[in-house]
């Protein structure tokens, strides 16, 4: 579903990704972890071309991401993206945040789009919050709206960049619960997270990155109990103590 | 002074209207409003060009802004007044001249204010919109501009104040506006020139003061809303306030 072939990314003089190769199968849930600054966000953002890759090849659902001929907006519609900071549109209500894509992109009539958006929100228990603005939602609610906004477009792939890192501890659970249900479906998921329990439970594979390189790919149990790469060992040891 | 006002208030307000041409404060307001209504969309367009990241648009718009900002408005008025007819092949009315001059001038300044509003938005806003699959125009129109323009309403009002004052330059091309009317009153009231000038200053001051007070009041409101949107205040505290 997603194939990285020696993907590199540099910002001027800084090498953010170095020859990352790996593939993610359809329906696979990949948990991406690694120390801060290791290039996790950059890697995730190359998948929907929020970051252009400098060299290598990246094929997503049969489409070469760097190909100038692909209709980028249509391509992105099939890939949900959820960031740490939610990035809800503050001037729109929760409902409008979800319906804007349906209305503008899937060209549904406004009523239908809002009805469908409401259905999506209800499914995650946010029906009562539908007409609130993001400023009047808790962090957990905002992130659930952001996830629903992405899901509403019916994507095949979900990219999540530390979806729970900006949340107060008591709100992490509600978002992880939602992500658990997602993981059970047939979505392909690439999720950056440091939630160990979550990674073990829903992850099919752990990708460990450091210094812009993909250093280890392993099933969660093996990765967290006996990491192979020295850097991975340090990382897991630090997690266990923290 | 009261006497002068009692005697000439109608002339200062509307000039010779309805027997003759419209003048006085009414004309000043007409110039101000016409200029603002025209300058605003132009400024949005220039601001969008400057933030587009596309050289073909960035360069001319940037050159325009720098050129205008390095020119006194009075010179612009003279240029349009004397060179305009030569270039266009027909004479411009004094009203058209001053409006074109102010619109060009304020487009440059206002576009900088609006550009500030656009660049001041969190990067995540554009990113979230583009990641959803929204194109440039929908993103700009539905996500970026509503927020950016709202945030710079105070700045826009300040520019309106500036236009109001700048319209007095129309005097030099004999357009019957407030300053022109006051100076005619002065000719009439030969023995009391000072009082007329005080009166003129007082009228300008009152109008500008009202505008700038409105601007500062809005500034507080906008700042408060932005704080809420960026989540610096807890939602529950806001609800209690509301
Ligand atoms: N736009 C950019 N320009 C220059 N350097 C960047 C940019 N974005 C990220 N980086 C650098 O790339 C490295 C990897 O960043 P990131 O992918 O955000 O790491 P992570 O998500 O693992 O913490 C960091 O050192 C960061 O400073
Ligand atoms: Mg990151």
Coordinates of C-alpha atoms and ligand atoms in Angstrom, one line a residue:
Chain A
X1 CA 0.0 0.0 0.0
X2 CA 2.8 2.4 0.9
X3 CA 6.3 1.6 -0.4
X4 CA 9.4 3.7 0.5
X5 CA 12.4 3.1 -1.7
X6 CA 15.5 4.9 -0.5
X7 CA 13.5 8.0 0.4
X8 CA 15.6 10.9 1.4
X9 CA 14.7 14.4 2.3
X10 CA 16.9 17.4 2.9
X11 CA 16.2 20.9 4.1
X12 CA 18.9 23.0 2.6
X13 CA 21.9 21.6 4.5
X14 CA 20.0 19.4 6.9
X15 CA 19.4 15.8 6.1
X16 CA 16.1 15.0 7.7
X17 CA 15.6 11.5 6.1
X18 CA 18.3 9.3 4.8
X19 CA 17.4 6.4 2.4
X20 CA 14.3 5.2 4.2
X21 CA 13.1 1.9 2.7
X22 CA 10.2 -0.1 3.9
X23 CA 6.7 -1.1 2.9
X24 CA 3.3 -1.0 4.6
X25 CA 0.7 -3.6 3.6
X26 CA -2.9 -2.9 3.0
X27 CA -4.7 -2.8 6.4
X28 CA -1.4 -2.9 8.3
X29 CA -1.0 -0.7 11.4
X30 CA 2.5 0.7 11.7
X31 CA 3.6 2.4 14.8
X32 CA 6.4 4.8 14.2
X33 CA 8.6 5.7 17.1
X34 CA 12.0 7.2 17.8
X35 CA 13.5 10.1 19.7
X36 CA 12.4 13.6 19.1
X37 CA 13.9 15.1 15.9
X38 CA 14.5 11.7 14.4
X39 CA 12.4 12.5 11.3
X40 CA 9.1 10.8 12.2
X41 CA 6.9 13.8 11.3
X42 CA 8.9 14.4 8.2
X43 CA 8.4 10.7 7.1
X44 CA 4.7 10.8 7.8
X45 CA 4.3 14.0 5.9
X46 CA 6.0 12.7 2.8
X47 CA 3.2 10.2 2.3
X48 CA 0.6 12.9 1.4
X49 CA 3.3 15.1 -0.1
X50 CA 3.1 17.8 2.6
X51 CA 6.8 17.4 2.3
X52 CA 8.4 16.7 -1.1
X53 CA 11.0 14.0 -1.1
X54 CA 14.4 14.9 -2.4
X55 CA 15.3 11.5 -3.8
X56 CA 14.2 8.0 -3.8
X57 CA 10.7 6.7 -4.7
X58 CA 7.5 6.7 -2.7
X59 CA 4.5 4.8 -4.0
X60 CA 1.2 5.1 -2.3
X61 CA -1.6 2.9 -3.4
X62 CA 0.0 2.5 -6.8
X63 CA 0.6 6.2 -7.2
X64 CA 4.1 7.7 -7.4
X65 CA 3.8 10.6 -5.0
X66 CA 6.5 12.6 -6.7
X67 CA 4.8 12.4 -10.1
X68 CA 3.9 15.9 -11.2
X69 CA 0.9 14.5 -13.2
X70 CA -1.0 13.2 -10.2
X71 CA -3.9 15.4 -9.1
X72 CA -2.6 16.1 -5.7
X73 CA -5.9 17.2 -4.1
X74 CA -7.7 14.0 -5.3
X75 CA -4.7 12.0 -4.1
X76 CA -4.8 13.6 -0.6
X77 CA -8.5 12.9 -0.3
X78 CA -7.7 9.2 0.0
X79 CA -5.3 9.9 2.9
X80 CA -6.5 11.1 6.3
X81 CA -4.0 13.2 8.2
X82 CA -4.2 14.0 11.9
X83 CA -1.6 16.2 13.5
X84 CA -0.6 16.7 17.1
X85 CA -2.1 20.2 17.3
X86 CA -5.5 19.1 15.9
X87 CA -5.6 22.1 13.5
X88 CA -9.3 22.4 13.5
X89 CA -10.6 25.4 11.7
X90 CA -11.5 27.7 14.6
X91 CA -14.0 29.8 12.7
X92 CA -16.1 26.7 11.9
X93 CA -18.2 24.6 14.2
X94 CA -17.3 21.0 14.8
X95 CA -20.0 20.0 12.4
X96 CA -18.7 22.4 9.7
X97 CA -15.2 21.2 10.2
X98 CA -16.3 17.7 9.3
X99 CA -18.8 18.7 6.6
X100 CA -16.5 21.1 4.7
X101 CA -14.7 18.3 3.0
X102 CA -17.9 16.4 2.1
X103 CA -19.5 19.5 0.7
X104 CA -16.5 21.0 -1.1
X105 CA -14.7 17.9 -2.3
X106 CA -17.3 15.2 -2.6
X107 CA -19.7 17.8 -3.9
X108 CA -22.6 16.6 -1.7
X109 CA -25.5 19.0 -1.2
X110 CA -24.9 21.0 2.0
X111 CA -27.8 19.3 3.9
X112 CA -26.6 15.9 3.0
X113 CA -23.0 16.7 3.9
X114 CA -24.1 18.1 7.3
X115 CA -26.4 15.1 7.9
X116 CA -23.5 12.7 7.1
X117 CA -21.1 14.8 9.2
X118 CA -23.5 14.5 12.1
X119 CA -23.7 10.8 11.7
X120 CA -19.9 10.6 11.9
X121 CA -19.8 12.8 15.0
X122 CA -22.6 10.8 16.7
X123 CA -20.6 7.6 16.1
X124 CA -17.8 9.0 18.3
X125 CA -20.2 10.4 20.9
X126 CA -19.8 14.0 19.8
X127 CA -23.4 14.7 18.6
X128 CA -24.0 17.1 21.5
X129 CA -20.9 19.0 20.6
X130 CA -21.6 19.4 16.9
X131 CA -22.6 23.0 17.0
X132 CA -19.7 24.2 19.2
X133 CA -16.7 26.0 18.0
X134 CA -13.3 24.4 18.6
X135 CA -12.5 26.9 21.3
X136 CA -15.4 25.5 23.3
X137 CA -14.2 21.9 23.1
X138 CA -11.8 20.0 25.3
X139 CA -8.5 18.8 23.9
X140 CA -9.8 15.3 23.6
X141 CA -12.9 16.4 21.8
X142 CA -11.0 18.5 19.4
X143 CA -8.7 15.6 18.5
X144 CA -11.7 13.3 18.0
X145 CA -13.3 15.9 15.7
X146 CA -10.1 16.2 13.8
X147 CA -10.0 12.4 13.4
X148 CA -13.6 12.3 12.3
X149 CA -12.9 15.1 9.8
X150 CA -10.3 12.9 8.2
X151 CA -12.4 9.8 8.4
X152 CA -15.4 11.5 6.8
X153 CA -13.6 11.5 3.5
X154 CA -13.5 7.8 3.6
X155 CA -9.7 7.4 3.2
X156 CA -7.9 4.2 2.7
X157 CA -4.9 5.4 4.7
X158 CA -4.7 7.3 7.9
X159 CA -1.6 9.2 9.0
X160 CA -1.4 10.2 12.6
X161 CA 1.4 12.3 14.0
X162 CA 1.5 12.0 17.8
X163 CA -2.3 12.3 18.1
X164 CA -2.3 12.2 21.9
X165 CA 0.9 14.2 22.7
X166 CA -0.8 17.5 23.1
X167 CA -3.6 16.2 25.3
X168 CA -4.0 16.3 29.1
X169 CA -3.5 12.8 30.5
X170 CA -7.1 12.3 31.4
X171 CA -8.1 12.9 27.7
X172 CA -5.6 10.5 26.2
X173 CA -7.9 7.5 26.8
X174 CA -10.9 8.7 24.8
X175 CA -8.7 9.4 21.8
X176 CA -6.9 6.1 22.0
X177 CA -10.2 4.3 22.2
X178 CA -11.3 5.9 19.0
X179 CA -8.0 4.9 17.4
X180 CA -8.5 1.3 18.6
X181 CA -11.7 1.0 16.7
X182 CA -10.0 2.5 13.6
X183 CA -7.2 0.0 13.8
X184 CA -9.7 -2.9 13.9
X185 CA -11.2 -1.9 10.5
X186 CA -9.3 -2.3 7.2
X187 CA -7.6 1.1 7.2
X188 CA -3.9 1.2 6.6
X189 CA -2.5 3.2 9.4
X190 CA 0.9 4.9 10.0
X191 CA 0.9 6.4 13.5
X192 CA 3.6 8.2 15.4
X193 CA 3.1 7.5 19.1
X194 CA 4.9 7.0 22.3
X195 CA 1.9 5.2 23.9
X196 CA 3.5 1.8 24.6
X197 CA 0.4 0.0 25.6
X198 CA -1.4 1.2 22.6
X199 CA 1.4 0.3 20.3
X200 CA 1.6 -3.2 21.6
X201 CA -2.1 -3.7 21.5
X202 CA -3.0 -2.4 18.0
X203 CA 0.3 -2.2 16.2
X204 CA 1.1 -4.9 13.6
X205 CA 4.6 -3.5 13.2
X206 CA 6.9 -1.0 14.9
X207 CA 9.2 1.2 12.9
X208 CA 12.0 2.7 14.8
X209 CA 13.8 5.8 13.5
X210 CA 16.8 7.7 14.6
X211 CA 18.8 10.4 12.9
X212 CA 16.6 10.3 9.8
X213 CA 17.1 6.6 9.3
X214 CA 14.7 3.7 9.6
X215 CA 16.8 1.5 11.9
X216 CA 14.5 -1.3 12.9
X217 CA 11.2 -2.9 11.8
X218 CA 9.7 -5.5 14.1
X219 CA 6.5 -6.7 15.6
X220 CA 5.7 -4.7 18.8
X221 CA 6.3 -7.5 21.3
X222 CA 9.7 -8.3 19.9
X223 CA 10.6 -4.6 19.5
X224 CA 9.7 -3.7 23.1
X225 CA 11.1 -6.8 24.7
X226 CA 14.3 -7.3 22.7
X227 CA 15.2 -4.5 20.4
X228 CA 18.1 -5.4 18.1
X229 CA 19.7 -2.1 17.1
X230 CA 21.8 -0.4 19.8
X231 CA 20.0 2.9 19.4
X232 CA 16.6 1.1 19.7
X233 CA 17.8 -0.6 22.9
X234 CA 18.7 2.7 24.4
X235 CA 15.3 4.1 23.3
X236 CA 13.3 1.3 24.8
X237 CA 15.3 1.3 28.0
X238 CA 14.6 5.0 28.4
X239 CA 10.9 4.4 27.8
X240 CA 10.8 1.7 30.4
X241 CA 12.3 4.1 33.0
X242 CA 10.2 7.0 32.0
Chain B
X1 CA -16.8 79.6 16.7
X2 CA -20.3 78.5 17.5
X3 CA -21.4 81.4 15.4
X4 CA -19.4 80.2 12.4
X5 CA -20.8 76.7 12.8
X6 CA -24.3 78.1 13.1
X7 CA -23.9 80.1 10.0
X8 CA -22.0 77.6 7.8
X9 CA -22.8 74.1 9.1
X10 CA -24.8 73.1 6.1
X11 CA -22.0 74.3 3.7
X12 CA -19.4 72.4 5.8
X13 CA -21.6 69.3 5.8
X14 CA -22.7 69.0 2.2
X15 CA -21.2 72.0 0.3
X16 CA -23.6 73.7 -2.2
X17 CA -25.7 70.6 -2.5
X18 CA -28.5 70.3 -3.7
X19 CA -28.2 73.6 -5.7
X20 CA -24.6 72.9 -6.6
X21 CA -22.0 70.1 -6.4
X22 CA -21.8 67.9 -3.4
X23 CA -19.0 69.0 -1.0
X24 CA -18.0 69.4 2.6
X25 CA -17.9 66.5 5.0
X26 CA -20.3 64.5 2.8
X27 CA -17.8 64.5 0.0
X28 CA -14.9 63.6 2.3
X29 CA -16.9 60.6 3.5
X30 CA -17.8 59.7 0.0
X31 CA -14.1 59.7 -1.0
X32 CA -13.2 57.7 2.1
X33 CA -15.9 55.1 1.6
X34 CA -15.4 54.7 -2.2
X35 CA -11.7 54.4 -1.7
X36 CA -12.0 51.9 1.0
X37 CA -14.5 49.7 -0.9
X38 CA -12.2 49.7 -3.9
X39 CA -8.9 49.4 -2.0
X40 CA -10.0 46.4 0.1
X41 CA -10.4 43.8 -2.7
X42 CA -7.3 45.1 -4.4
X43 CA -5.3 44.8 -1.2
X44 CA -6.6 41.3 -0.6
X45 CA -5.5 40.4 -4.1
X46 CA -2.0 41.9 -3.7
X47 CA -1.6 40.2 -0.3
X48 CA -2.5 36.9 -1.9
X49 CA 0.0 37.5 -4.7
X50 CA 2.7 38.3 -2.1
X51 CA 2.0 35.2 -0.1
X52 CA 1.5 32.9 -3.1
X53 CA 5.1 31.7 -3.3
X54 CA 4.8 31.9 -7.1
X55 CA 7.5 34.2 -8.5
X56 CA 5.3 35.4 -11.3
X57 CA 2.9 36.9 -8.7
X58 CA 5.3 37.7 -5.9
X59 CA 7.6 39.9 -7.8
X60 CA 5.2 42.4 -9.4
X61 CA 3.1 42.7 -6.3
X62 CA 6.2 43.2 -4.1
X63 CA 7.5 45.8 -6.6
X64 CA 4.2 47.6 -6.5
X65 CA 4.1 47.8 -2.7
X66 CA 7.7 49.1 -2.5
X67 CA 7.2 51.6 -5.2
X68 CA 4.0 53.0 -3.7
X69 CA 5.4 53.0 -0.2
X70 CA 8.4 55.1 -1.5
X71 CA 6.1 57.7 -3.0
X72 CA 4.3 60.6 -1.3
X73 CA 0.6 60.5 -1.8
X74 CA 0.6 64.1 -3.0
X75 CA 2.9 63.1 -5.8
X76 CA 0.6 60.3 -6.8
X77 CA -2.2 62.8 -6.9
X78 CA -0.3 65.0 -9.2
X79 CA 0.9 62.2 -11.4
X80 CA -2.7 60.9 -11.9
X81 CA -4.0 64.4 -12.4
X82 CA -1.4 65.5 -15.0
X83 CA -0.2 62.3 -16.5
X84 CA -3.5 60.4 -16.3
X85 CA -5.3 62.2 -19.1
X86 CA -2.2 62.0 -21.4
X87 CA -2.0 58.2 -20.9
X88 CA -5.7 57.5 -20.9
X89 CA -6.6 60.0 -23.6
X90 CA -9.5 61.5 -21.6
X91 CA -9.6 63.7 -18.6
X92 CA -10.4 62.3 -15.2
X93 CA -12.7 64.1 -12.8
X94 CA -11.1 65.4 -9.7
X95 CA -13.1 62.8 -7.7
X96 CA -11.8 60.0 -9.9
X97 CA -8.3 61.3 -9.6
X98 CA -8.2 61.4 -5.8
X99 CA -9.9 58.1 -5.5
X100 CA -7.5 56.4 -7.9
X101 CA -4.6 57.9 -6.0
X102 CA -5.8 56.9 -2.6
X103 CA -6.8 53.4 -3.8
X104 CA -3.3 52.8 -5.2
X105 CA -1.7 54.2 -2.1
X106 CA -3.9 52.3 0.4
X107 CA -3.8 49.1 -1.6
X108 CA -0.1 49.0 -0.9
X109 CA -0.4 49.7 2.9
X110 CA -3.5 47.6 3.4
X111 CA -2.1 44.7 1.6
X112 CA 0.8 44.6 4.1
X113 CA -1.7 44.5 6.9
X114 CA -3.6 41.7 5.3
X115 CA -0.4 39.8 4.5
X116 CA 0.5 40.1 8.2
X117 CA -2.9 38.5 9.0
X118 CA -2.3 35.6 6.5
X119 CA 1.2 34.9 7.6
X120 CA 0.2 35.2 11.3
X121 CA -2.1 32.2 11.0
X122 CA -0.7 28.9 12.3
X123 CA 0.9 26.9 9.5
X124 CA -1.3 24.0 10.5
X125 CA -4.4 25.7 9.1
X126 CA -3.3 25.6 5.5
X127 CA -1.8 22.2 6.1
X128 CA -5.0 20.7 7.5
X129 CA -7.0 22.1 4.6
X130 CA -4.5 20.9 1.9
X131 CA -4.2 17.5 3.6
X132 CA -8.0 17.1 3.4
X133 CA -7.6 17.6 -0.3
X134 CA -9.0 21.2 -0.5
X135 CA -7.5 23.1 -3.4
X136 CA -5.8 26.5 -3.2
X137 CA -8.9 28.6 -3.8
X138 CA -11.2 26.8 -1.4
X139 CA -8.4 26.8 1.2
X140 CA -7.9 30.5 0.7
X141 CA -11.5 31.5 0.5
X142 CA -13.0 29.3 3.2
X143 CA -10.1 28.7 5.6
X144 CA -7.4 31.4 5.4
X145 CA -9.1 34.6 4.5
X146 CA -12.0 34.4 7.0
X147 CA -9.5 34.0 9.8
X148 CA -6.8 36.4 8.5
X149 CA -9.2 39.2 7.7
X150 CA -11.0 38.9 11.0
X151 CA -7.7 39.1 12.8
X152 CA -6.7 42.3 11.1
X153 CA -10.0 44.2 11.3
X154 CA -8.4 46.7 13.7
X155 CA -5.6 47.3 11.2
X156 CA -8.2 47.7 8.4
X157 CA -10.0 50.3 10.5
X158 CA -6.8 52.2 11.1
X159 CA -6.3 52.4 7.4
X160 CA -9.8 53.7 7.0
X161 CA -8.8 56.5 9.4
X162 CA -5.8 57.2 7.3
X163 CA -7.9 57.4 4.1
X164 CA -10.3 59.8 5.9
X165 CA -7.4 62.2 6.6
X166 CA -5.7 61.7 3.2
X167 CA -8.8 62.7 1.4
X168 CA -8.0 66.3 2.4
X169 CA -5.3 66.3 -0.3
X170 CA -8.2 66.5 -2.8
X171 CA -8.0 70.2 -1.9
X172 CA -5.0 70.7 -4.2
X173 CA -7.0 69.6 -7.2
X174 CA -9.9 71.8 -6.1
X175 CA -12.3 69.0 -5.2
X176 CA -15.0 70.4 -3.0
X177 CA -14.5 68.3 0.2
X178 CA -14.3 69.3 3.8
X179 CA -11.0 71.1 3.8
X180 CA -12.0 73.0 0.6
X181 CA -15.2 74.0 2.2
X182 CA -13.5 75.2 5.4
X183 CA -11.1 77.3 3.4
X184 CA -13.9 78.9 1.5
X185 CA -15.6 79.7 4.8
X186 CA -12.3 81.2 5.9
X187 CA -12.3 83.5 2.9
X188 CA -15.8 84.5 3.9
X189 CA -14.9 85.0 7.6
X190 CA -11.8 87.0 6.8
X191 CA -11.4 88.3 10.4
X192 CA -11.6 84.9 12.0
X193 CA -9.3 82.5 10.1
X194 CA -8.0 80.9 13.3
X195 CA -11.4 79.9 14.5
X196 CA -12.2 78.3 11.2
X197 CA -9.1 76.2 11.3
X198 CA -9.8 75.1 14.8
X199 CA -13.2 74.1 13.7
X200 CA -11.8 72.1 10.8
X201 CA -9.3 70.4 13.0
X202 CA -12.0 69.6 15.5
X203 CA -14.2 67.9 12.8
X204 CA -11.3 65.8 11.6
X205 CA -10.3 64.9 15.1
X206 CA -13.7 63.8 16.2
X207 CA -14.2 61.6 13.2
X208 CA -10.8 60.0 13.5
X209 CA -11.0 59.6 17.2
X210 CA -14.3 57.8 16.9
X211 CA -12.8 55.5 14.3
X212 CA -9.6 54.8 16.2
X213 CA -11.5 54.2 19.4
X214 CA -13.6 51.6 17.6
X215 CA -10.4 50.1 16.3
X216 CA -8.9 49.7 19.7
X217 CA -12.1 48.3 21.1
X218 CA -12.2 45.7 18.3
X219 CA -8.5 45.0 18.9
X220 CA -9.3 43.8 22.4
X221 CA -12.1 41.6 21.2
X222 CA -10.1 40.1 18.4
X223 CA -7.1 39.4 20.7
X224 CA -9.4 37.7 23.2
X225 CA -11.0 35.6 20.5
X226 CA -7.6 34.6 19.1
X227 CA -6.5 33.6 22.6
X228 CA -9.5 31.4 22.9
X229 CA -9.0 29.8 19.5
X230 CA -5.4 29.0 20.3
X231 CA -6.5 27.3 23.5
X232 CA -4.7 29.5 26.0
X233 CA -7.9 29.7 28.1
X234 CA -9.6 26.6 29.4
X235 CA -13.0 25.9 27.7
X236 CA -14.9 25.7 31.0
X237 CA -13.7 29.1 32.1
X238 CA -14.9 30.6 28.8
X239 CA -18.3 29.0 29.1
X240 CA -18.6 30.5 32.6
X241 CA -17.8 33.9 31.1
X242 CA -20.2 33.5 28.2
Ligands
LIG1 N1 11.0 22.9 7.5 C1 12.2 22.5 8.0 N2 13.3 23.1 7.8 C2 14.5 22.7 8.3 N3 14.6 21.6 9.1 C3 13.5 21.0 9.5 C4 12.2 21.4 8.9 N4 11.2 20.5 9.4 C5 11.9 19.7 10.2 N5 13.2 19.9 10.2 C6 14.2 19.2 11.0 O1 14.1 17.8 10.6 C7 14.4 17.0 11.8 C8 13.3 16.0 11.9 O2 12.1 16.6 12.3 P1 10.8 15.8 12.6 O3 10.5 15.0 11.4 O4 9.8 16.8 13.0 O5 11.2 14.9 13.8 P2 10.3 14.2 14.8 O6 8.9 14.3 14.3 O7 10.8 12.8 14.8 O8 10.5 14.8 16.1 C9 14.5 17.9 13.0 O9 15.9 18.1 13.4 C10 14.0 19.3 12.5 O10 14.7 20.3 13.1
LIG2 MG1 7.2 15.1 15.2

